[in-house]
GROMACS .gro file of C-alpha atoms in nm:
model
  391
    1UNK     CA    1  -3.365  -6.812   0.348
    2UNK     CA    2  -3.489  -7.087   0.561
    3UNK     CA    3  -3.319  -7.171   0.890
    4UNK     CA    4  -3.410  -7.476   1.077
    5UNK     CA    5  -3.315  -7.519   1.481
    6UNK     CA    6  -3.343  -7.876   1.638
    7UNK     CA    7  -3.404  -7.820   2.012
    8UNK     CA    8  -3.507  -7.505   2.202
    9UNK     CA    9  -3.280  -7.493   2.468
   10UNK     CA   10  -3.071  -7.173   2.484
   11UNK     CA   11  -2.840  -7.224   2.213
   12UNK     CA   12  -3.111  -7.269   1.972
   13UNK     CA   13  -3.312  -6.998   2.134
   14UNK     CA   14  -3.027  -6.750   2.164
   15UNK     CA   15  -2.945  -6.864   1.777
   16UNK     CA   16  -3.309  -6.758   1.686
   17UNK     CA   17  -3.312  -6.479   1.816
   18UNK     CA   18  -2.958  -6.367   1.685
   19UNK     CA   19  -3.067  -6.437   1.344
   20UNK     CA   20  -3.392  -6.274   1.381
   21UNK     CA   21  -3.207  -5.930   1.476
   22UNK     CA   22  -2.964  -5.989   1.154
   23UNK     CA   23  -3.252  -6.091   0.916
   24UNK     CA   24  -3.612  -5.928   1.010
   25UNK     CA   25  -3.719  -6.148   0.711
   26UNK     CA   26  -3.572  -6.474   0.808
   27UNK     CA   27  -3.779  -6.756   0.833
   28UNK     CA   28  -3.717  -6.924   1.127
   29UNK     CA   29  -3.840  -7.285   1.256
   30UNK     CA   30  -3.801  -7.469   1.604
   31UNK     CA   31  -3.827  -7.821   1.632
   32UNK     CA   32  -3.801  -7.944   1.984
   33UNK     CA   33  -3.870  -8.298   2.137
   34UNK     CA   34  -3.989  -8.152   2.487
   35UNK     CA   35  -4.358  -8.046   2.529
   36UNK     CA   36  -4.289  -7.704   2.683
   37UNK     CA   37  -4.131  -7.359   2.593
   38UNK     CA   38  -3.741  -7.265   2.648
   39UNK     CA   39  -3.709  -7.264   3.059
   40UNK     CA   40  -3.405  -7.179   3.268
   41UNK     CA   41  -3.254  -7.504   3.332
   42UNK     CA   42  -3.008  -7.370   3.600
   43UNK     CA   43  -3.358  -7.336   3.801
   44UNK     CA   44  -3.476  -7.682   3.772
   45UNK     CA   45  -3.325  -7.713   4.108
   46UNK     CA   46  -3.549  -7.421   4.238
   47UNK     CA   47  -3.841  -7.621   4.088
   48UNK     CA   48  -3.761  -7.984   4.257
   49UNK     CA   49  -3.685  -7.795   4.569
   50UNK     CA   50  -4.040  -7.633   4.514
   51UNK     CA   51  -3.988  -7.253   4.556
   52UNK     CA   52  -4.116  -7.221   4.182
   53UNK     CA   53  -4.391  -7.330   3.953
   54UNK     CA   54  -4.401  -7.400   3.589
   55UNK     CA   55  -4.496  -7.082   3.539
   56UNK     CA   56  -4.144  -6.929   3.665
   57UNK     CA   57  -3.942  -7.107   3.490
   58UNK     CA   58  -4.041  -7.071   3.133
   59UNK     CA   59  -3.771  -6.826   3.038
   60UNK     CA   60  -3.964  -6.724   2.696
   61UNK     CA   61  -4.437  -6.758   2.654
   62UNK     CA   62  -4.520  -6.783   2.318
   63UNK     CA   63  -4.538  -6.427   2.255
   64UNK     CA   64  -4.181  -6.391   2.208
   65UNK     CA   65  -4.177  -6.640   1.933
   66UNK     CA   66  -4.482  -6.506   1.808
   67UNK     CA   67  -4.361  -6.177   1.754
   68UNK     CA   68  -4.038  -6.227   1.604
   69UNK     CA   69  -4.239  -6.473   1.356
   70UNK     CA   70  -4.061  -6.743   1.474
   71UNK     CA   71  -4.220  -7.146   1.447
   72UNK     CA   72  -4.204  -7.317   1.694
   73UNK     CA   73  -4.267  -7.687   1.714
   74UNK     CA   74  -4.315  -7.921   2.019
   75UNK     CA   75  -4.337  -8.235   2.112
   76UNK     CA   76  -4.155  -8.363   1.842
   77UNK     CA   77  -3.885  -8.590   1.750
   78UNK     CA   78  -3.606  -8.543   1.440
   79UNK     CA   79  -3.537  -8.890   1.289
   80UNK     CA   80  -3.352  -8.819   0.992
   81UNK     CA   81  -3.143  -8.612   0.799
   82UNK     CA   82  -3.144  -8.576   0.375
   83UNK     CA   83  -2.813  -8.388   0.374
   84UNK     CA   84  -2.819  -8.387  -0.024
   85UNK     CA   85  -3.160  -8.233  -0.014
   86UNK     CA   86  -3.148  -8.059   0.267
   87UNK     CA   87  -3.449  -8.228   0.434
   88UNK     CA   88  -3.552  -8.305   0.812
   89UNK     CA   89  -3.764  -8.577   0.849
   90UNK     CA   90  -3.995  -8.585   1.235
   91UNK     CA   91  -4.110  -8.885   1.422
   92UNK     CA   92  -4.486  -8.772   1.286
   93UNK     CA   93  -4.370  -8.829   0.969
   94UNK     CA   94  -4.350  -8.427   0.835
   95UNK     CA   95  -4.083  -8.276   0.678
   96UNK     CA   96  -3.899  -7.921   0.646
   97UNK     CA   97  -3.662  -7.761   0.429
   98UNK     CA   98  -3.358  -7.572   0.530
   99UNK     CA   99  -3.087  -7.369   0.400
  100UNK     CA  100  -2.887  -7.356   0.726
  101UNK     CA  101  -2.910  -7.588   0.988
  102UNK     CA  102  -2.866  -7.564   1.352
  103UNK     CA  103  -2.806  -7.898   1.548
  104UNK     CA  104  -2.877  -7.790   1.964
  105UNK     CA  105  -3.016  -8.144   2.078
  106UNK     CA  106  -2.833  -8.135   2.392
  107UNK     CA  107  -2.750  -8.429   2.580
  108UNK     CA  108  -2.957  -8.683   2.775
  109UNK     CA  109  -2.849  -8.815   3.172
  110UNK     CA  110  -2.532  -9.030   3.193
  111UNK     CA  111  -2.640  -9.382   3.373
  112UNK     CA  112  -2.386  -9.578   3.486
  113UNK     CA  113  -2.447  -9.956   3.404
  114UNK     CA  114  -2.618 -10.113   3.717
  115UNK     CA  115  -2.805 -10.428   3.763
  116UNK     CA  116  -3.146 -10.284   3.831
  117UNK     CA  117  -3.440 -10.501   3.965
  118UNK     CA  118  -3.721 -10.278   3.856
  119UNK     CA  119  -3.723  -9.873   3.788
  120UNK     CA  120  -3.990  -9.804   4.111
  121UNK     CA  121  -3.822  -9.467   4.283
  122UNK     CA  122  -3.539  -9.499   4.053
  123UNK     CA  123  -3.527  -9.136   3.880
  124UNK     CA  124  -3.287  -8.991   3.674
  125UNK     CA  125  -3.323  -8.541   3.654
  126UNK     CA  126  -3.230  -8.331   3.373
  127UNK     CA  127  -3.616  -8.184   3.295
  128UNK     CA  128  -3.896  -8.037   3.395
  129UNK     CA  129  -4.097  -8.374   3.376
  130UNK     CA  130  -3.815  -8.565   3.575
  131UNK     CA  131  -3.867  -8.277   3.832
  132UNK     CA  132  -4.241  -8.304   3.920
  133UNK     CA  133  -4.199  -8.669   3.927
  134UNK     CA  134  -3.945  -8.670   4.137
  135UNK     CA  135  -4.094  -8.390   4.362
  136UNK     CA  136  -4.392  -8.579   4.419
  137UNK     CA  137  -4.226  -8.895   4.491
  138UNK     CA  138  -4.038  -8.768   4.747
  139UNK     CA  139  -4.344  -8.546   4.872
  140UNK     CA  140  -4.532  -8.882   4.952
  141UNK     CA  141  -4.226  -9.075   5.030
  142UNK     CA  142  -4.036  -8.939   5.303
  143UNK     CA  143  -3.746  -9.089   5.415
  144UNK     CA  144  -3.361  -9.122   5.316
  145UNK     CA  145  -3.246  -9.053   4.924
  146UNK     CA  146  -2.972  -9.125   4.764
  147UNK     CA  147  -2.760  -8.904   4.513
  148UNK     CA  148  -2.569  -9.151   4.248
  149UNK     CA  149  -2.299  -8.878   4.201
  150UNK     CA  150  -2.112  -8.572   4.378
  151UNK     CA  151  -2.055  -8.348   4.080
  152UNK     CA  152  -2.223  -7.975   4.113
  153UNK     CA  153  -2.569  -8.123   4.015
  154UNK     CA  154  -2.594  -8.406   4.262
  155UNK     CA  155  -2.483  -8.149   4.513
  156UNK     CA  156  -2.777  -7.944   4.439
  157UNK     CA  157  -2.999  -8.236   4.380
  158UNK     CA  158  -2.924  -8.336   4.729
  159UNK     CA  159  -2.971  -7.976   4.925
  160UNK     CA  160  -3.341  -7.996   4.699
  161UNK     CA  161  -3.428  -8.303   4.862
  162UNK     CA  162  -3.318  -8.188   5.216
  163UNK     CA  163  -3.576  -7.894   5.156
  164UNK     CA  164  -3.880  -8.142   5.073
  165UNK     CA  165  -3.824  -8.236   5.429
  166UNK     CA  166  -3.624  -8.567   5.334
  167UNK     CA  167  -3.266  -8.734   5.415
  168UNK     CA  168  -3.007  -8.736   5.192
  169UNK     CA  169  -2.650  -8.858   5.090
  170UNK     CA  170  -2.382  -8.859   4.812
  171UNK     CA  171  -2.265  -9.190   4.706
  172UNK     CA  172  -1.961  -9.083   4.455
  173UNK     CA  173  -1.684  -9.311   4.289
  174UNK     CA  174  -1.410  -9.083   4.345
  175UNK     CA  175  -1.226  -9.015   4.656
  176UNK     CA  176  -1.385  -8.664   4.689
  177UNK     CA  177  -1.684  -8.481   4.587
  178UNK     CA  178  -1.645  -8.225   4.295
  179UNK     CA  179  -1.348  -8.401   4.162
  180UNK     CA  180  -1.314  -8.199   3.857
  181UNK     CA  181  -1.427  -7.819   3.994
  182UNK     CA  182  -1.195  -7.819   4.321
  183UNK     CA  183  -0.888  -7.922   4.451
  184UNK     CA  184  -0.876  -8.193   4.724
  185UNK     CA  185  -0.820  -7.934   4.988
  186UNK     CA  186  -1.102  -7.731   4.910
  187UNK     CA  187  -1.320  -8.033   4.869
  188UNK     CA  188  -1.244  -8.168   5.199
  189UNK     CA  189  -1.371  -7.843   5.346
  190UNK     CA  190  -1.691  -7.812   5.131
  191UNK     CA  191  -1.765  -8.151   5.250
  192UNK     CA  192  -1.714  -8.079   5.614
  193UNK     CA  193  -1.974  -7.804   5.541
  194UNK     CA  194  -2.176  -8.036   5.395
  195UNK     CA  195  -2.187  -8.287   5.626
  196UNK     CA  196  -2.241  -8.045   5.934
  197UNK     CA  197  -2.569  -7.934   5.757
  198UNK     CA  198  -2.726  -8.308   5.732
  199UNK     CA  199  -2.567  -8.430   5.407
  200UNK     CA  200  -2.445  -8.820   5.450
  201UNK     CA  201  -2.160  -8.900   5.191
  202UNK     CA  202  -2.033  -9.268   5.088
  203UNK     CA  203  -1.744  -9.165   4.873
  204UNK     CA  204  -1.471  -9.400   4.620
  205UNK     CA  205  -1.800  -9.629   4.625
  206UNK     CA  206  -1.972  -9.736   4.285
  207UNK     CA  207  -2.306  -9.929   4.266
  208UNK     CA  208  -2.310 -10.354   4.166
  209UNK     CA  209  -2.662 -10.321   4.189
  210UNK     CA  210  -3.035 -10.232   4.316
  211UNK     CA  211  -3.230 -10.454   4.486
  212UNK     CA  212  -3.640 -10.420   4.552
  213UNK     CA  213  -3.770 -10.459   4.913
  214UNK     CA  214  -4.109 -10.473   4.948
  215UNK     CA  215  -4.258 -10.411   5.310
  216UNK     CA  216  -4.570 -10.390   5.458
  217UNK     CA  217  -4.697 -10.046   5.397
  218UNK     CA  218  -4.373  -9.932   5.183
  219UNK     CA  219  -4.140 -10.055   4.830
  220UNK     CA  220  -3.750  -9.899   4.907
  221UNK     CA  221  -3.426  -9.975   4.738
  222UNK     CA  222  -3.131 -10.142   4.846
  223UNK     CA  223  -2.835 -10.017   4.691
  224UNK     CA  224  -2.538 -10.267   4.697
  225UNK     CA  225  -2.214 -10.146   4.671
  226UNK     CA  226  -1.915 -10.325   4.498
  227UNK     CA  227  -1.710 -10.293   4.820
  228UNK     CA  228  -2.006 -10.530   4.961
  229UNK     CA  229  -2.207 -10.268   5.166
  230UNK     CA  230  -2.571 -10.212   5.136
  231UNK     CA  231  -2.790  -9.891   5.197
  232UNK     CA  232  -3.162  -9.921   5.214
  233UNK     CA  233  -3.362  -9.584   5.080
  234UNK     CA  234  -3.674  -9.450   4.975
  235UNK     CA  235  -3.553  -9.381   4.647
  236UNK     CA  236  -3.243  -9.341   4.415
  237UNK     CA  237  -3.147  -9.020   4.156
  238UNK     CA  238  -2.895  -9.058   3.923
  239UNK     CA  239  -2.655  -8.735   3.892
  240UNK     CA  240  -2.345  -8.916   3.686
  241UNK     CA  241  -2.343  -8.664   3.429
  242UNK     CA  242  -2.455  -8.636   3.048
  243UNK     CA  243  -2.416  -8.770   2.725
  244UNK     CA  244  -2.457  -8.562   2.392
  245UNK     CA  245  -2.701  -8.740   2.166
  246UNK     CA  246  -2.507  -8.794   1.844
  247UNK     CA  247  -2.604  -9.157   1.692
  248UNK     CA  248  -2.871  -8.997   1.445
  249UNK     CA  249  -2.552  -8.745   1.326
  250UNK     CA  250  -2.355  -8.976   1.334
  251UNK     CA  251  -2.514  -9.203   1.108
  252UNK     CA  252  -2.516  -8.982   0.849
  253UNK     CA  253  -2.190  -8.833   0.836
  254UNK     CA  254  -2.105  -8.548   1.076
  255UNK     CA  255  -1.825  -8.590   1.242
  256UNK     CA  256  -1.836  -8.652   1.616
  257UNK     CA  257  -1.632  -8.785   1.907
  258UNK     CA  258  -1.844  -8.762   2.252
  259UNK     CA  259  -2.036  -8.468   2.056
  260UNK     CA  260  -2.092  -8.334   1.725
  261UNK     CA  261  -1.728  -8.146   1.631
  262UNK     CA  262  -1.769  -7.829   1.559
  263UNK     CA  263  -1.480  -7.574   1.501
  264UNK     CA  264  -1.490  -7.186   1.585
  265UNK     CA  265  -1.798  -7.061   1.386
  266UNK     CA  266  -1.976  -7.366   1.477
  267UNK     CA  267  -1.953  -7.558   1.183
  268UNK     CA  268  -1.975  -7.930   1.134
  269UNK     CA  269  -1.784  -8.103   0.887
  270UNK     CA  270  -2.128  -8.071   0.629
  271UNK     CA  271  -2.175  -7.733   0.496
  272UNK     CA  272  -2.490  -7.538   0.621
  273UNK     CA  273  -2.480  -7.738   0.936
  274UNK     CA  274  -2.365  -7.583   1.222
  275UNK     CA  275  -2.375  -7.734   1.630
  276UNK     CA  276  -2.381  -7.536   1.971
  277UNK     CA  277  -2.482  -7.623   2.348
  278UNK     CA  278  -2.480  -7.962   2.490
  279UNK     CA  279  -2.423  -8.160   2.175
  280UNK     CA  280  -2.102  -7.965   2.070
  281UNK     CA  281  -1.762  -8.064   2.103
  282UNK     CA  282  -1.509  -7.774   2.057
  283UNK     CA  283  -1.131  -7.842   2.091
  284UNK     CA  284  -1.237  -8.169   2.247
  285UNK     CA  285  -1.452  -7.978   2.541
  286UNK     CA  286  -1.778  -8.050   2.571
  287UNK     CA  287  -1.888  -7.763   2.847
  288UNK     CA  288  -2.251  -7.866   2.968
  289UNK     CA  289  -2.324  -7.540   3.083
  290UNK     CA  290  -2.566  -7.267   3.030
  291UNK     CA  291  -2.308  -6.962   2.997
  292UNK     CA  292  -2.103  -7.162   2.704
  293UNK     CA  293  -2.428  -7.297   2.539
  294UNK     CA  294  -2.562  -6.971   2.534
  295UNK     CA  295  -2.271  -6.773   2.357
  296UNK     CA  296  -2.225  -7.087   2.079
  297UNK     CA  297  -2.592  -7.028   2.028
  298UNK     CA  298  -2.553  -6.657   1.976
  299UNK     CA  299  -2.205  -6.778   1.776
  300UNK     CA  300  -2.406  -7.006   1.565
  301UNK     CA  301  -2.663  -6.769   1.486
  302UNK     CA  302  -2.429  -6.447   1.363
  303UNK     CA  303  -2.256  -6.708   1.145
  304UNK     CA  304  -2.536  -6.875   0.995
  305UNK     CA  305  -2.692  -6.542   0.906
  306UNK     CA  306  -2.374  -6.436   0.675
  307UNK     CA  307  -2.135  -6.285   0.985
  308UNK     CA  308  -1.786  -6.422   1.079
  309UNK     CA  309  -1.787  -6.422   1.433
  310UNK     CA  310  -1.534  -6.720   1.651
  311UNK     CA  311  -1.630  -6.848   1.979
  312UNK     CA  312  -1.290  -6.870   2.197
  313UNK     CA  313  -1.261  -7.119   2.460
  314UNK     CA  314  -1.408  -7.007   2.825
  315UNK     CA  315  -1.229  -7.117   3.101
  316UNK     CA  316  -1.467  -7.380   3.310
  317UNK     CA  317  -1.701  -7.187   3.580
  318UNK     CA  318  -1.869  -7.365   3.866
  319UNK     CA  319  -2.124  -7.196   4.081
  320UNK     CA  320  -2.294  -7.375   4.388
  321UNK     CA  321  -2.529  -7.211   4.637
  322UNK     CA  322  -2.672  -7.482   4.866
  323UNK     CA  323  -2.779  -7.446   5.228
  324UNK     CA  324  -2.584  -7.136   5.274
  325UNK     CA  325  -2.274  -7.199   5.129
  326UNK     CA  326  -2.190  -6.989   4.849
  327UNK     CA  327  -1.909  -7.144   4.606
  328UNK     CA  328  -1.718  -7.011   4.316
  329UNK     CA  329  -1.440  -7.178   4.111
  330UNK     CA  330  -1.243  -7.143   3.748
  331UNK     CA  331  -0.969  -7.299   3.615
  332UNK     CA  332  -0.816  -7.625   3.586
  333UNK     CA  333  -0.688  -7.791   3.896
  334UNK     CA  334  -0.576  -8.099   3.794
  335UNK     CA  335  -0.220  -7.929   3.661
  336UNK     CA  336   0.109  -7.777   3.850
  337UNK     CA  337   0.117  -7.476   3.987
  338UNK     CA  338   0.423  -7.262   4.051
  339UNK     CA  339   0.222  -7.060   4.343
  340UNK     CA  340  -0.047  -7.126   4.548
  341UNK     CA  341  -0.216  -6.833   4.783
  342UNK     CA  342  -0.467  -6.926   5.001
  343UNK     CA  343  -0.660  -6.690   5.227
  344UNK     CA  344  -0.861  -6.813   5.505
  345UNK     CA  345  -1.046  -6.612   5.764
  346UNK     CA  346  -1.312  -6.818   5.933
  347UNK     CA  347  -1.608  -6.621   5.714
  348UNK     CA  348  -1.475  -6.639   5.371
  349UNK     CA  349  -1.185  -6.907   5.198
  350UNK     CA  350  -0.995  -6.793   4.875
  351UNK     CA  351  -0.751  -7.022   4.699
  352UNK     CA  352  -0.513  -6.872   4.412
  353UNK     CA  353  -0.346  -7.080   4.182
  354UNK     CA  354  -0.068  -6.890   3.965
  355UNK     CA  355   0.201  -6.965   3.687
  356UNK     CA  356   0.456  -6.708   3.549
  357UNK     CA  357   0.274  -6.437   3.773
  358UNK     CA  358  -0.087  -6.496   3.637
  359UNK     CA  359  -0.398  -6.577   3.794
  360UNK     CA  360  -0.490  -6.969   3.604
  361UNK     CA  361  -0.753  -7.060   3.858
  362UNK     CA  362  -0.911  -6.979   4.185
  363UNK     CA  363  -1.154  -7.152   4.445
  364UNK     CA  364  -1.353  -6.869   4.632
  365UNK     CA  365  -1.600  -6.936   4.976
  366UNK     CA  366  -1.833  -6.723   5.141
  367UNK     CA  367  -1.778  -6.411   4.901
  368UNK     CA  368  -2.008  -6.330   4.649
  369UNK     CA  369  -1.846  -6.002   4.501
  370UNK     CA  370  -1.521  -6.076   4.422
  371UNK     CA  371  -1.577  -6.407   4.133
  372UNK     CA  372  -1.629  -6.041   3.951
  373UNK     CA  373  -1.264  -5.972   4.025
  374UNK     CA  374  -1.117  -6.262   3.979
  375UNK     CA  375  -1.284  -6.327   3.605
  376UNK     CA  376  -1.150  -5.943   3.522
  377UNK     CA  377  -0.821  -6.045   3.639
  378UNK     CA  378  -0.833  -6.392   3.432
  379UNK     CA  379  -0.909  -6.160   3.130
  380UNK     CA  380  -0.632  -5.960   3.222
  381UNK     CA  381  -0.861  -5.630   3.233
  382UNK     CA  382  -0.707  -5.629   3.654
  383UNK     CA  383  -0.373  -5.683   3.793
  384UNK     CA  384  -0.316  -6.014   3.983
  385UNK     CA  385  -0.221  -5.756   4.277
  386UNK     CA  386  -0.566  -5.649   4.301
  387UNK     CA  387  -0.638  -5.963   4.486
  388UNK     CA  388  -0.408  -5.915   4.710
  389UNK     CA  389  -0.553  -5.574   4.820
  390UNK     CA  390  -0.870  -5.719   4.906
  391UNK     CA  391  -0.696  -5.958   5.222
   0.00000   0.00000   0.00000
């Protein structure tokens, strides 16, 4: 049987490999539109920070394809889809067969629309090639950045900059940063912390526009705000979030919505086409993170190699680790809560969030051991009062 993967990230890795320890005899091709091998994305920010090379990043060399007999193709671009025939057609004009079919595209950066004079140190980071150029931008441009953004990533994008010996601050259109991982408490505090380490923030701003100045021995950006305030930088990264690319499956005729729908085995509407990672939406969530993207992968691939396994919802996880500040979160925040325990000791801040006597979410600062009790008491395999022990 013939199983075909579009993208290499690590639901179609995990999927590859999952259907490679079903099926020793499966024949299994890659086709992926970056030029490298599968790399751990949650370490880009490692890379632009530059503690890591290429080199440590690549989560899988060649070898591990090789062995498991497993094609890999780079640098290459799906077009089209014959559903009837069950045909992929490539930007270089080749063409493979498949039996089952595994759509894990993922998504491409959100940018807002902006009135943009030219793109000179205007960047936008979600690869290893947005990284270097980035990196070396900033390398031989020091100065102030700015971070369109205060989600997790633009946090992180920000404390990278800081270490390549450059200014930085958040310009974010809500009210707060992390808007959808904390509650407004808890976000106040993380940006105290923030700001105490060096981080500037312009928050419930959005950008009109970008203006160009050129100076003597320098180009730098002036960023106008819609509330009529300027900031002049070196340079500008967009962190606004990310968009699954769907208008190629959606043109001809998977169903989709912000992604490609997929339902519990991660199948499509078309039969023999299953979606996971980026580009999925399941029960209208699309996660964007590695730890979801990697189980639908390994969902994916069990099911498209005869099993009947369901991926279950995962309750959203946020971990941050910038400039010393270690920060864990689940749950949703944005509903109401019967009780709310918070725990607050100068070293360490815990926030609990109950209904009918279970744990729904928690917020946890400056303690890296006990997000391992809280997700066992989420998963009811530990008593809510176990928390309570720990104060």
């Amino acid at each position: 049987m013939k199983y075909l993967i579009i993208g290499n990230g690590v639901a179609g890795t995990e999927a590859s490999l999952i259907i490679k320890k079903n099926n020793e005899n499966a024949d299994i091709t890659i086709i992926d539109s970056e030029k490298h091998l599968f790399y751990y994305r949650p370490r880009l920010i490692d890379h632009l920070a530059g503690k890591i090379d290429d080199d440590k990043i690549i989560a899988h060399k060649q070898s591990i394809y090789d062995n498991n007999n497993i094609n890999i193709i780079k640098n290459t671009e799906v077009v089209n889809i014959d559903i009837k025939n069950k045909i992929v057609i490539c930007d270089d004009n080749t063409t493979y067969k498949y039996d089952k079919l595994l759509i894990a595209t993922g998504a491409s950066p959100l940018i807002p629309s902006v009135e943009l004079e030219d793109n000179h140190g205007v960047f936008e980071f979600r690869d290893i090639e947005d990284s270097h150029k980035i990196r070396e931008f900033c390398t031989e441009n020091k100065g102030e950045y700015a971070i369109i953004g205060g989600g997790l990533l633009g946090i992180e994008t920000a404390n990278a900059i800081m270490q390549l010996g450059c200014d930085v601050r958040i310009i974010e259109f809500y009210n707060r940063i992390l808007p959808r991982q904390l509650d407004e408490e808890t976000s106040n505090l993380l940006e105290k912390k923030l700001s105490d380490k060096g981080i500037k923030f312009n928050l419930n701003c959005s950008v009109d526009k970008i203006e160009t100045i050129h100076e003597e021995n320098s180009i730098k950006k002036r960023i106008v705000l819609k509330n009529g305030e300027s900031i002049v930088v070196n340079g500008i990264i967009f962190s606004t979030g990310i968009c699954p690319k769907i208008e190629l499956f959606k043109q001809i005729g998977i169903l989709t919505n912000r992604g490609v729908i997929v339902n519990e085995f991660m199948e499509t509407n078309i039969k023999d086409i299953y979606a996971a990672g980026d580009i999925a939406e399941f029960n209208s969530i699309i996660y964007g993170l590695w730890l979801p993207s990697k189980k639908q992968g390994e969902i994916a691939g069990e099911n498209m190699s005869g099993n009947n396994k369901k991926f279950e919802s995962i309750p959203m996880e946020t971990r941050l680790k910038v400039t010393g500040i270690n920060l864990f979160s689940v749950g949703d925040f944005n509903k109401k809560f019967e009780e709310i325990k918070t725990y607050d000791n100068g070293e360490s801040f815990k926030k609990y969030f109950i209904n009918n006597k279970k744990l729904e979410a928690a917020i946890i600062i400056g303690d890296n051991k006990l997000p391992l009790i809280v997700g066992k008491v989420l998963n009811g395999r530990e008593p809510l009062e176990s928390l309570y022990k720990l104060e």
